Amino acid sequence: MMKPTARETAQGVGVEDGVNDDGELQDVNIETTSANENDVAVAVQQQHISRRWTGWIVLFVASLVSIIALTLGRPKDTSAQKWAKWIVSLSIVFSFGAIICYHFARAVFLSGPPELALSGIALILWCIGLPIIMNPSNSIAVGYTQIVNGNMYIASWVCFFSIFFVVGDLLSEVYGFNIVATVRPRLQDRNGKWYTLVAT
């Protein structure tokens, strides 16, 4: 009776890499490695989705606080206040829409063009709205000497940073772009220049 070869033995025990040039069994299983890599990729994606879900929730709640702070105890609205209300109202609609999509349209919305477009528009809105709200001449959140609406002041900053976080996390997941790593050296360099200026 003939003794089975190393290759036949490898096939019998289910090792898919076969044998090497010396006829010895190789212990690396390609399918197991691929499965592990897929599990890691899925876990990383779920972390991104969970973080963005939290970001959308925070944006929605902070936007509600902002619209309440803008509405209550206000006399006749100025042009700047009307702009602020429009921006906050759209922020509520966008964040609520994202929350609904996270529940009922995950396959279409998550990590895709719809979420990227919605978060991008929301970020643009807050890049426009935050300077209006923080302009002391408008007296919406701050005046020239003091904070005139503390709830609006805090909530608007929370809105801006939450949507900034959502966009940054989405870009990191989809394109591998790390906003923090890109911005931090510039901020540190700018701070260094300011420290030098103050010291001199």
Short mmCIF file of C-alpha atoms in Angstrom, two decimals:
data_model
loop_
_atom_site.label_atom_id
_atom_site.label_comp_id
_atom_site.label_asym_id
_atom_site.label_seq_id
_atom_site.Cartn_x
_atom_site.Cartn_y
_atom_site.Cartn_z
CA MET A 1 0.00 0.00 0.00
CA MET A 2 1.39 3.38 -1.03
CA LYS A 3 1.95 6.07 1.59
CA PRO A 4 -0.08 9.26 0.86
CA THR A 5 1.91 12.25 -0.29
CA ALA A 6 2.19 15.47 1.65
CA ARG A 7 -0.18 17.23 -0.79
CA GLU A 8 -2.81 14.50 -0.38
CA THR A 9 -2.44 14.73 3.38
CA ALA A 10 -2.87 18.50 3.21
CA GLN A 11 -6.06 18.11 1.21
CA GLY A 12 -7.32 15.50 3.64
CA VAL A 13 -6.92 17.76 6.70
CA GLY A 14 -8.37 20.77 4.89
CA VAL A 15 -5.28 22.99 4.68
CA GLU A 16 -5.89 25.05 1.58
CA ASP A 17 -2.42 26.43 1.08
CA GLY A 18 -1.05 23.01 0.02
CA VAL A 19 2.62 22.33 0.52
CA ASN A 20 5.76 24.31 -0.02
CA ASP A 21 8.68 23.43 -2.24
CA ASP A 22 10.12 21.09 0.39
CA GLY A 23 6.94 19.04 0.54
CA GLU A 24 6.08 20.34 4.05
CA LEU A 25 2.59 21.33 5.11
CA GLN A 26 1.81 25.02 5.39
CA ASP A 27 -0.36 26.03 8.36
CA VAL A 28 -1.74 29.32 7.03
CA ASN A 29 -5.41 29.14 6.13
CA ILE A 30 -6.36 31.78 3.57
CA GLU A 31 -10.08 31.56 4.23
CA THR A 32 -9.61 32.00 7.98
CA THR A 33 -7.40 35.04 7.43
CA SER A 34 -9.89 36.60 5.02
CA ALA A 35 -12.75 35.97 7.43
CA ASN A 36 -10.83 37.63 10.24
CA GLU A 37 -10.08 40.65 8.08
CA ASN A 38 -13.75 40.93 7.12
CA ASP A 39 -14.78 40.74 10.77
CA VAL A 40 -12.36 43.55 11.65
CA ALA A 41 -13.62 45.69 8.76
CA VAL A 42 -17.24 45.18 9.81
CA ALA A 43 -16.41 46.03 13.43
CA VAL A 44 -14.64 49.25 12.39
CA GLN A 45 -17.58 50.24 10.18
CA GLN A 46 -20.02 49.64 13.03
CA GLN A 47 -17.92 51.89 15.28
CA HIS A 48 -18.09 54.68 12.69
CA ILE A 49 -21.85 54.25 12.29
CA SER A 50 -22.41 54.25 16.05
CA ARG A 51 -20.38 57.45 16.48
CA ARG A 52 -22.23 59.23 13.67
CA TRP A 53 -25.58 58.10 15.04
CA THR A 54 -24.65 59.78 18.32
CA GLY A 55 -23.54 62.88 16.41
CA TRP A 56 -26.87 63.16 14.59
CA ILE A 57 -28.78 62.75 17.86
CA VAL A 58 -26.72 65.48 19.52
CA LEU A 59 -27.26 67.78 16.53
CA PHE A 60 -31.02 67.22 16.66
CA VAL A 61 -31.30 67.89 20.40
CA ALA A 62 -29.01 70.94 20.28
CA SER A 63 -30.94 72.33 17.31
CA LEU A 64 -34.20 71.99 19.26
CA VAL A 65 -32.65 73.85 22.17
CA SER A 66 -31.45 76.53 19.76
CA ILE A 67 -34.84 77.13 18.15
CA ILE A 68 -36.50 77.31 21.57
CA ALA A 69 -33.88 79.78 22.77
CA LEU A 70 -34.38 81.85 19.62
CA THR A 71 -38.16 81.89 19.93
CA LEU A 72 -38.90 82.38 23.61
CA GLY A 73 -38.73 85.85 25.09
CA ARG A 74 -37.91 87.53 21.82
CA PRO A 75 -39.49 90.78 20.60
CA LYS A 76 -39.79 91.50 16.90
CA ASP A 77 -37.31 89.48 14.87
CA THR A 78 -34.50 91.22 13.07
CA SER A 79 -33.17 90.08 9.71
CA ALA A 80 -30.26 88.27 11.36
CA GLN A 81 -32.58 86.49 13.78
CA LYS A 82 -34.76 85.32 10.89
CA TRP A 83 -31.68 83.92 9.14
CA ALA A 84 -30.66 82.16 12.35
CA LYS A 85 -34.13 80.63 12.70
CA TRP A 86 -34.05 79.35 9.13
CA ILE A 87 -30.66 77.74 9.63
CA VAL A 88 -31.61 76.13 12.94
CA SER A 89 -34.93 74.92 11.50
CA LEU A 90 -33.16 73.29 8.55
CA SER A 91 -30.70 71.74 10.98
CA ILE A 92 -33.62 70.16 12.85
CA VAL A 93 -35.11 68.82 9.60
CA PHE A 94 -31.79 67.40 8.36
CA SER A 95 -30.81 65.77 11.64
CA PHE A 96 -34.28 64.29 12.13
CA GLY A 97 -34.20 62.98 8.56
CA ALA A 98 -30.83 61.35 9.21
CA ILE A 99 -32.18 59.69 12.37
CA ILE A 100 -35.16 58.31 10.42
CA CYS A 101 -32.85 57.02 7.66
CA TYR A 102 -30.67 55.28 10.24
CA HIS A 103 -33.74 53.24 11.21
CA PHE A 104 -35.57 52.69 7.93
CA ALA A 105 -33.09 53.23 5.07
CA ARG A 106 -29.76 52.00 6.40
CA ALA A 107 -28.70 50.22 3.21
CA VAL A 108 -29.19 53.33 1.09
CA PHE A 109 -28.23 56.08 3.53
CA LEU A 110 -25.38 54.87 5.73
CA SER A 111 -21.86 55.68 4.55
CA GLY A 112 -23.19 56.55 1.11
CA PRO A 113 -23.74 59.66 -1.02
CA PRO A 114 -27.05 60.54 0.74
CA GLU A 115 -25.44 60.75 4.18
CA LEU A 116 -22.41 62.53 2.78
CA ALA A 117 -24.58 65.09 0.97
CA LEU A 118 -26.89 65.68 3.93
CA SER A 119 -24.07 66.11 6.42
CA GLY A 120 -22.14 68.34 4.01
CA ILE A 121 -25.11 70.66 3.52
CA ALA A 122 -25.71 70.78 7.27
CA LEU A 123 -22.07 71.68 7.87
CA ILE A 124 -22.26 74.48 5.28
CA LEU A 125 -25.40 75.80 6.98
CA TRP A 126 -23.66 75.97 10.35
CA CYS A 127 -20.53 77.50 8.85
CA ILE A 128 -22.85 80.29 7.66
CA GLY A 129 -25.10 80.38 10.70
CA LEU A 130 -22.54 80.32 13.50
CA PRO A 131 -20.92 83.67 12.55
CA ILE A 132 -24.40 85.23 12.32
CA ILE A 133 -25.36 83.90 15.74
CA MET A 134 -22.04 84.88 17.32
CA ASN A 135 -21.92 88.36 15.78
CA PRO A 136 -22.28 90.78 18.72
CA SER A 137 -23.98 93.39 16.54
CA ASN A 138 -26.88 90.96 16.01
CA SER A 139 -27.35 90.34 19.78
CA ILE A 140 -28.55 86.79 19.18
CA ALA A 141 -26.22 84.87 21.48
CA VAL A 142 -23.63 87.46 22.48
CA GLY A 143 -23.42 91.21 22.78
CA TYR A 144 -20.39 93.47 22.82
CA THR A 145 -19.87 93.07 26.56
CA GLN A 146 -21.67 89.89 27.62
CA ILE A 147 -23.52 86.73 26.61
CA VAL A 148 -27.16 87.70 26.02
CA ASN A 149 -28.52 84.19 25.46
CA GLY A 150 -26.57 81.46 27.21
CA ASN A 151 -28.69 78.59 25.91
CA MET A 152 -28.28 79.78 22.34
CA TYR A 153 -24.57 80.32 22.82
CA ILE A 154 -23.91 76.80 24.08
CA ALA A 155 -26.39 75.00 21.81
CA SER A 156 -25.12 76.63 18.62
CA TRP A 157 -21.53 75.62 19.37
CA VAL A 158 -22.69 72.08 20.15
CA CYS A 159 -24.53 71.99 16.80
CA PHE A 160 -21.46 73.13 14.90
CA PHE A 161 -19.05 70.67 16.53
CA SER A 162 -21.48 67.75 16.28
CA ILE A 163 -22.02 68.15 12.53
CA PHE A 164 -18.29 68.79 12.07
CA PHE A 165 -17.68 65.50 13.86
CA VAL A 166 -20.22 63.66 11.70
CA VAL A 167 -18.63 64.90 8.47
CA GLY A 168 -15.13 64.15 9.72
CA ASP A 169 -16.03 60.61 10.76
CA LEU A 170 -17.78 59.98 7.46
CA LEU A 171 -14.79 61.19 5.44
CA SER A 172 -12.52 59.04 7.59
CA GLU A 173 -14.60 55.93 6.95
CA VAL A 174 -15.31 56.39 3.26
CA TYR A 175 -12.13 58.11 2.01
CA GLY A 176 -9.65 57.52 4.81
CA PHE A 177 -9.27 61.28 5.29
CA ASN A 178 -8.38 62.24 8.87
CA ILE A 179 -9.47 65.83 9.51
CA VAL A 180 -7.98 65.97 12.99
CA ALA A 181 -4.55 64.86 11.78
CA THR A 182 -4.73 67.42 8.97
CA VAL A 183 -5.90 70.40 11.03
CA ARG A 184 -3.91 69.82 14.23
CA PRO A 185 -0.43 70.72 12.82
CA ARG A 186 -1.83 73.95 11.35
CA LEU A 187 -3.47 74.91 14.64
CA GLN A 188 -0.32 74.10 16.56
CA ASP A 189 1.75 76.14 14.12
CA ARG A 190 -0.70 79.05 14.38
CA ASN A 191 -0.70 78.85 18.18
CA GLY A 192 3.08 78.81 18.13
CA LYS A 193 3.10 82.01 16.10
CA TRP A 194 0.67 83.64 18.52
CA TYR A 195 2.75 82.59 21.52
CA THR A 196 5.85 84.03 19.86
CA LEU A 197 4.02 87.27 19.09
CA VAL A 198 2.79 87.61 22.68
CA ALA A 199 6.23 86.85 24.09
CA THR A 200 7.85 89.53 21.96
#
